[in-house]
Coordinates of C-alpha atoms in Angstrom, one line a residue:
Chain O
M1 CA 23.6 -25.9 16.2
R2 CA 23.3 -22.6 14.4
K3 CA 20.5 -21.3 12.5
T4 CA 20.8 -20.1 9.1
P5 CA 19.6 -16.6 8.4
L6 CA 17.0 -18.0 6.1
A7 CA 15.8 -20.6 8.9
D8 CA 16.0 -17.4 11.2
I9 CA 13.8 -15.4 9.2
Q10 CA 11.3 -18.5 8.8
C11 CA 11.0 -19.1 12.6
R12 CA 10.4 -15.0 13.1
M13 CA 7.6 -15.3 10.7
W14 CA 6.2 -18.4 12.1
S15 CA 6.1 -16.6 15.4
F16 CA 3.7 -14.5 14.0
A17 CA 1.4 -17.2 12.5
N18 CA -0.6 -17.2 15.6
P19 CA -3.1 -14.5 15.0
N20 CA -3.3 -13.7 19.0
K21 CA 0.3 -12.7 18.9
F22 CA 0.1 -10.9 15.8
M23 CA -2.9 -8.8 17.3
R24 CA -0.8 -8.2 20.4
V25 CA 2.4 -6.8 18.5
S26 CA 0.6 -4.9 16.0
G27 CA -1.3 -3.2 19.0
Y28 CA 1.9 -1.7 20.0
V29 CA 3.3 -1.2 16.6
L30 CA 0.3 1.0 15.1
P31 CA 0.3 4.2 17.3
V32 CA 3.8 4.5 16.8
T33 CA 4.0 4.0 13.1
A34 CA 0.9 6.3 12.2
T35 CA 2.3 8.9 14.7
I36 CA 5.4 9.1 13.0
A37 CA 3.8 9.1 9.5
T38 CA 1.5 12.2 10.5
I39 CA 4.7 14.1 11.6
L40 CA 6.5 13.2 8.1
F41 CA 3.4 14.1 6.2
V42 CA 2.8 17.6 7.8
V43 CA 6.5 18.2 7.4
G44 CA 6.7 16.7 4.1
V45 CA 3.8 18.5 2.6
Y46 CA 4.9 21.7 4.3
Q47 CA 8.3 21.7 2.6
G48 CA 7.0 20.5 -0.9
L49 CA 4.2 23.3 -1.1
Y50 CA 6.3 26.2 0.6
V51 CA 9.7 25.8 1.2
L52 CA 11.1 23.8 -1.8
P53 CA 12.7 26.3 -4.7
P54 CA 11.5 26.1 -8.5
E55 CA 13.7 23.5 -10.3
R56 CA 15.7 25.0 -13.1
L57 CA 14.2 22.9 -15.7
Q58 CA 10.6 22.1 -14.5
G59 CA 10.2 25.1 -12.4
D60 CA 7.5 24.5 -9.7
S61 CA 6.1 21.6 -11.2
A62 CA 9.1 19.5 -9.6
R63 CA 7.0 19.7 -6.1
I64 CA 5.0 17.1 -7.7
I65 CA 7.8 14.5 -7.1
L66 CA 7.1 14.7 -3.6
V67 CA 3.8 12.9 -4.1
H68 CA 4.1 11.0 -7.4
V69 CA 7.3 9.7 -6.7
P70 CA 6.3 7.8 -3.2
A71 CA 3.2 6.9 -4.6
A72 CA 4.8 4.8 -7.7
A73 CA 7.6 3.4 -5.5
L74 CA 5.2 1.9 -2.9
S75 CA 2.5 0.8 -5.7
I76 CA 5.5 -1.6 -6.8
M77 CA 6.8 -2.4 -3.2
V78 CA 3.4 -3.3 -2.0
Y79 CA 3.0 -5.7 -5.0
A80 CA 6.5 -7.3 -4.0
M81 CA 5.1 -7.7 -0.3
M82 CA 1.9 -9.3 -1.8
C83 CA 4.1 -11.8 -3.9
V84 CA 6.4 -12.7 -0.8
S85 CA 3.1 -13.2 1.4
S86 CA 1.6 -15.1 -1.1
L87 CA 4.7 -17.6 -1.4
F88 CA 4.5 -17.8 2.1
A89 CA 0.5 -18.8 2.0
L90 CA 1.3 -21.3 -0.8
I91 CA 4.1 -23.1 0.3
W92 CA 4.2 -22.9 4.2
R93 CA 0.6 -22.4 4.5
H94 CA 1.1 -19.6 6.8
P95 CA -2.2 -18.6 8.3
V96 CA -2.0 -14.9 8.3
A97 CA 0.5 -14.7 5.2
D98 CA -2.9 -14.6 2.7
L99 CA -4.8 -12.2 4.9
S100 CA -1.8 -10.0 4.9
A101 CA -1.7 -9.8 0.9
K102 CA -5.3 -9.4 1.2
A103 CA -5.4 -6.4 3.1
A104 CA -2.4 -4.8 1.3
A105 CA -4.1 -5.1 -2.1
P106 CA -6.3 -2.3 -1.9
V107 CA -3.8 0.0 -0.6
G108 CA -1.4 -0.8 -3.1
A109 CA -4.5 -0.4 -5.5
A110 CA -4.7 3.0 -4.2
F111 CA -1.1 3.9 -4.7
T112 CA -0.9 2.7 -8.3
L113 CA -3.9 5.0 -8.9
L114 CA -2.3 7.9 -7.4
A115 CA 0.9 7.3 -9.4
L116 CA -1.1 7.1 -12.7
V117 CA -3.2 10.2 -11.9
T118 CA -0.5 12.5 -10.5
G119 CA 1.7 11.1 -13.5
A120 CA -0.9 12.4 -15.8
I121 CA -1.3 15.6 -14.3
W122 CA 2.5 16.4 -14.2
G123 CA 2.7 15.0 -17.8
Y124 CA 0.4 17.6 -19.1
P125 CA 2.3 21.0 -18.4
T126 CA 5.9 18.9 -18.7
W127 CA 5.4 16.5 -21.8
G128 CA 2.6 18.5 -23.5
T129 CA 0.3 15.1 -23.1
W130 CA -1.5 13.4 -20.1
W131 CA -0.9 10.0 -21.3
V132 CA 1.6 8.1 -23.8
W133 CA 2.0 4.3 -24.6
D134 CA 5.0 4.1 -22.8
A135 CA 6.9 1.3 -21.2
R136 CA 6.8 2.6 -17.8
L137 CA 3.0 4.0 -17.9
T138 CA 1.7 1.1 -19.3
S139 CA 3.4 -1.4 -17.0
E140 CA 2.0 0.5 -14.4
L141 CA -1.2 0.4 -15.6
I142 CA -1.5 -3.3 -16.4
L143 CA -0.1 -3.4 -12.5
F144 CA -3.2 -1.7 -11.6
F145 CA -5.5 -3.9 -13.4
F146 CA -3.9 -6.7 -11.5
Y147 CA -4.4 -5.2 -8.2
I148 CA -8.2 -4.9 -9.2
G149 CA -8.2 -8.5 -10.6
Y150 CA -6.5 -9.8 -7.3
I151 CA -9.2 -7.8 -5.2
A152 CA -12.0 -9.1 -7.3
L153 CA -10.8 -12.6 -7.1
W154 CA -11.1 -12.8 -3.4
D155 CA -14.6 -11.5 -3.7
A156 CA -15.5 -14.3 -6.4
F157 CA -15.2 -17.1 -4.1
D158 CA -17.9 -17.4 -1.2
D159 CA -15.3 -20.0 0.4
E160 CA -11.9 -18.2 1.7
S161 CA -10.0 -21.6 1.4
K162 CA -10.5 -21.6 -2.3
A163 CA -10.1 -18.0 -2.9
A164 CA -6.5 -17.7 -1.1
P165 CA -4.7 -20.4 -3.4
A166 CA -6.4 -18.8 -6.4
A167 CA -5.6 -15.1 -5.6
A168 CA -1.8 -16.1 -4.4
I169 CA -1.2 -17.9 -7.8
F170 CA -2.7 -14.8 -9.7
C171 CA -0.6 -12.2 -7.7
L172 CA 2.6 -14.2 -8.5
V173 CA 1.6 -14.0 -12.1
G174 CA 1.5 -10.5 -11.9
S175 CA 4.8 -10.2 -10.4
V176 CA 6.1 -10.0 -14.0
F177 CA 4.3 -6.6 -14.3
A178 CA 5.9 -5.3 -11.1
V179 CA 9.4 -6.0 -12.2
L180 CA 8.7 -4.5 -15.6
A181 CA 7.3 -1.2 -14.0
K182 CA 10.4 -0.9 -11.9
Y183 CA 12.9 -1.9 -14.7
S184 CA 11.4 -0.8 -17.8
V185 CA 13.0 3.2 -17.6
L186 CA 16.5 1.2 -17.7
L187 CA 15.9 -1.5 -20.0
W188 CA 14.1 0.7 -22.8
E189 CA 14.6 4.3 -23.8
T190 CA 11.0 6.0 -22.6
L191 CA 9.5 9.5 -22.3
H192 CA 9.7 8.9 -18.4
Q193 CA 12.9 9.6 -16.8
P194 CA 15.1 7.1 -15.3
P195 CA 14.6 6.4 -11.5
S196 CA 14.8 9.7 -9.2
L197 CA 16.2 7.5 -6.2
T198 CA 18.4 4.4 -6.7
I199 CA 20.3 2.8 -3.8
G200 CA 24.2 3.1 -4.2
G201 CA 23.6 4.5 -7.6
E202 CA 23.4 8.0 -9.3
E203 CA 20.7 10.3 -7.6
N204 CA 18.6 12.1 -10.5
V205 CA 17.4 14.7 -7.9
H206 CA 18.9 18.0 -6.6
N207 CA 20.2 17.9 -3.2
A208 CA 17.4 20.5 -1.9
F209 CA 14.5 17.9 -3.1
H210 CA 16.7 14.9 -2.1
I211 CA 16.0 15.1 1.9
P212 CA 12.2 16.2 1.3
L213 CA 11.6 13.2 -0.9
L214 CA 13.4 10.6 1.4
M215 CA 10.9 12.1 4.2
M216 CA 7.9 11.6 2.1
M217 CA 9.1 8.2 0.9
A218 CA 9.4 7.3 4.9
A219 CA 5.9 9.0 5.5
F220 CA 3.8 7.2 2.6
F221 CA 5.9 3.8 3.7
L222 CA 4.7 4.2 7.1
Y223 CA 1.2 5.5 6.3
F224 CA 0.8 2.0 4.4
L225 CA 2.4 0.1 7.3
S226 CA -0.1 1.7 9.5
V227 CA -3.2 1.0 7.2
W228 CA -1.9 -2.5 6.5
L229 CA -1.9 -3.1 10.4
V230 CA -5.5 -1.9 10.9
R231 CA -6.6 -4.1 7.9
V232 CA -4.8 -7.3 8.5
R233 CA -6.4 -7.0 12.1
T234 CA -9.9 -6.3 10.7
E235 CA -9.2 -9.6 8.2
I236 CA -8.4 -11.7 11.5
R237 CA -11.5 -10.5 13.5
A238 CA -13.6 -11.0 10.2
R239 CA -12.2 -14.5 9.8
R240 CA -13.2 -15.3 13.6
V241 CA -16.8 -13.7 13.0
R242 CA -17.3 -16.3 10.0
A243 CA -15.6 -19.2 12.0
I244 CA -18.4 -18.3 15.1
R245 CA -21.3 -18.0 12.4
L246 CA -20.3 -21.3 10.6
A247 CA -20.2 -23.1 13.9
A248 CA -23.6 -21.6 15.1
A249 CA -25.1 -22.7 11.9
R250 CA -23.9 -26.2 12.4
E251 CA -25.3 -26.4 15.7
Chain D
M1 CA -1.0 32.2 3.7
I2 CA -1.4 30.5 0.3
P3 CA 2.2 30.1 -2.1
V4 CA 1.9 31.4 -5.4
Y5 CA 3.6 29.3 -8.2
E6 CA 4.2 29.5 -12.1
E7 CA 0.7 30.1 -13.6
Q8 CA 1.1 27.2 -15.7
Y9 CA 1.8 24.8 -13.1
T10 CA -0.6 26.0 -10.5
F11 CA -3.5 23.7 -11.4
A12 CA -1.3 20.4 -11.6
I13 CA 0.7 21.1 -8.1
W14 CA -2.7 21.8 -6.4
A15 CA -4.6 19.0 -8.2
C16 CA -1.8 16.3 -7.4
Y17 CA -1.7 17.1 -3.7
S18 CA -5.2 17.2 -3.3
V19 CA -6.2 14.1 -5.1
T20 CA -3.3 12.6 -3.0
A21 CA -5.0 13.8 0.4
F22 CA -8.1 12.7 -0.6
V23 CA -7.3 9.0 -1.6
L24 CA -5.0 8.5 1.3
I25 CA -7.5 10.0 4.0
T26 CA -10.6 7.9 2.5
M27 CA -8.4 4.7 2.4
L28 CA -7.6 5.4 5.9
V29 CA -11.3 6.6 7.2
Y30 CA -12.7 3.2 5.1
S31 CA -10.0 0.8 6.8
L32 CA -10.7 2.3 10.4
W33 CA -14.4 2.4 9.7
R34 CA -14.5 -1.3 8.5
S35 CA -12.4 -2.3 11.6
R36 CA -14.5 -0.4 14.1
V37 CA -17.4 -2.2 12.5
T38 CA -16.0 -5.9 12.3
K39 CA -14.8 -5.3 16.2
R40 CA -18.2 -4.6 17.3
E41 CA -19.6 -7.8 15.3
L42 CA -17.1 -10.2 17.0
E43 CA -17.8 -8.6 20.1
A44 CA -21.7 -9.1 20.0
L45 CA -21.1 -12.4 18.6
D46 CA -18.8 -13.6 21.5
G47 CA -21.1 -11.8 23.8
A48 CA -24.2 -14.1 22.4
R49 CA -22.1 -17.2 22.9
R50 CA -21.0 -16.4 26.3
R51 CA -24.5 -15.8 27.4
A52 CA -26.1 -18.5 25.7
P53 CA -26.9 -21.4 28.0
A54 CA -24.8 -24.5 27.8
E55 CA -26.2 -27.5 26.0
P56 CA -26.8 -30.4 28.4
S57 CA -24.6 -33.0 27.5
K58 CA -26.1 -36.3 26.0

């Protein structure tokens, strides 16, 4: 009998439920993603600081797009990935899924903080203000608080088995703000400009900025993948440490 | 060679690239440090468990 695509994805996800297999596969993937991310960062930053011409309306400040847009995009993507992991942990009790979301949270929070800070620094010379209570900015700020709340919730419990479902539910509640952060510029008239890059839609960046921006998006994504893999591997080892200590305490 | 930009944007450009580099490098270094500490801790515990004499069966 042929498997449906969803069943196929579930089968593949379950093959990584074995932490030993995850450690083995991630050990091969990690050097590749880290190397490609480094190369893309070097080329992308060089393009951003040296090669790109000043933009017609925003002048040289448009160079900031290469760090601001990837950070903002990743802040939402990482949260979406945490929601999927939380669903896997809650519904299918996937043993690596809760660790996956836990490992991603600090990296996602860092991207959100970067999006807010670089946005404010860019906003001052172009909008004339560091901050406005605009739908995009406000939803991004609330998303940042959800990241912090999620990390705090994991630390609030001594027992990991109680922390995981509570954090997963909290993460799913915050998904509303991830969706709002993504679509707020389309739903409301905001000071913030519409999305710079869309799949299959109108592009709001000039061709000269398009390739470097895609390059930096890829660099940020591969950076996330590399750091996330390191952090999941650490969480798996930390879980083993806790299990050994618990077993020793019982003897 | 340090590039020269329009004066009103110079601070914003350098500040954004510097803050980004600082945050990403700090996150990477912290994650690698924590990974190393946990790996050593696990190796020490595993080693101690292997060295411990097996308890006689009751």
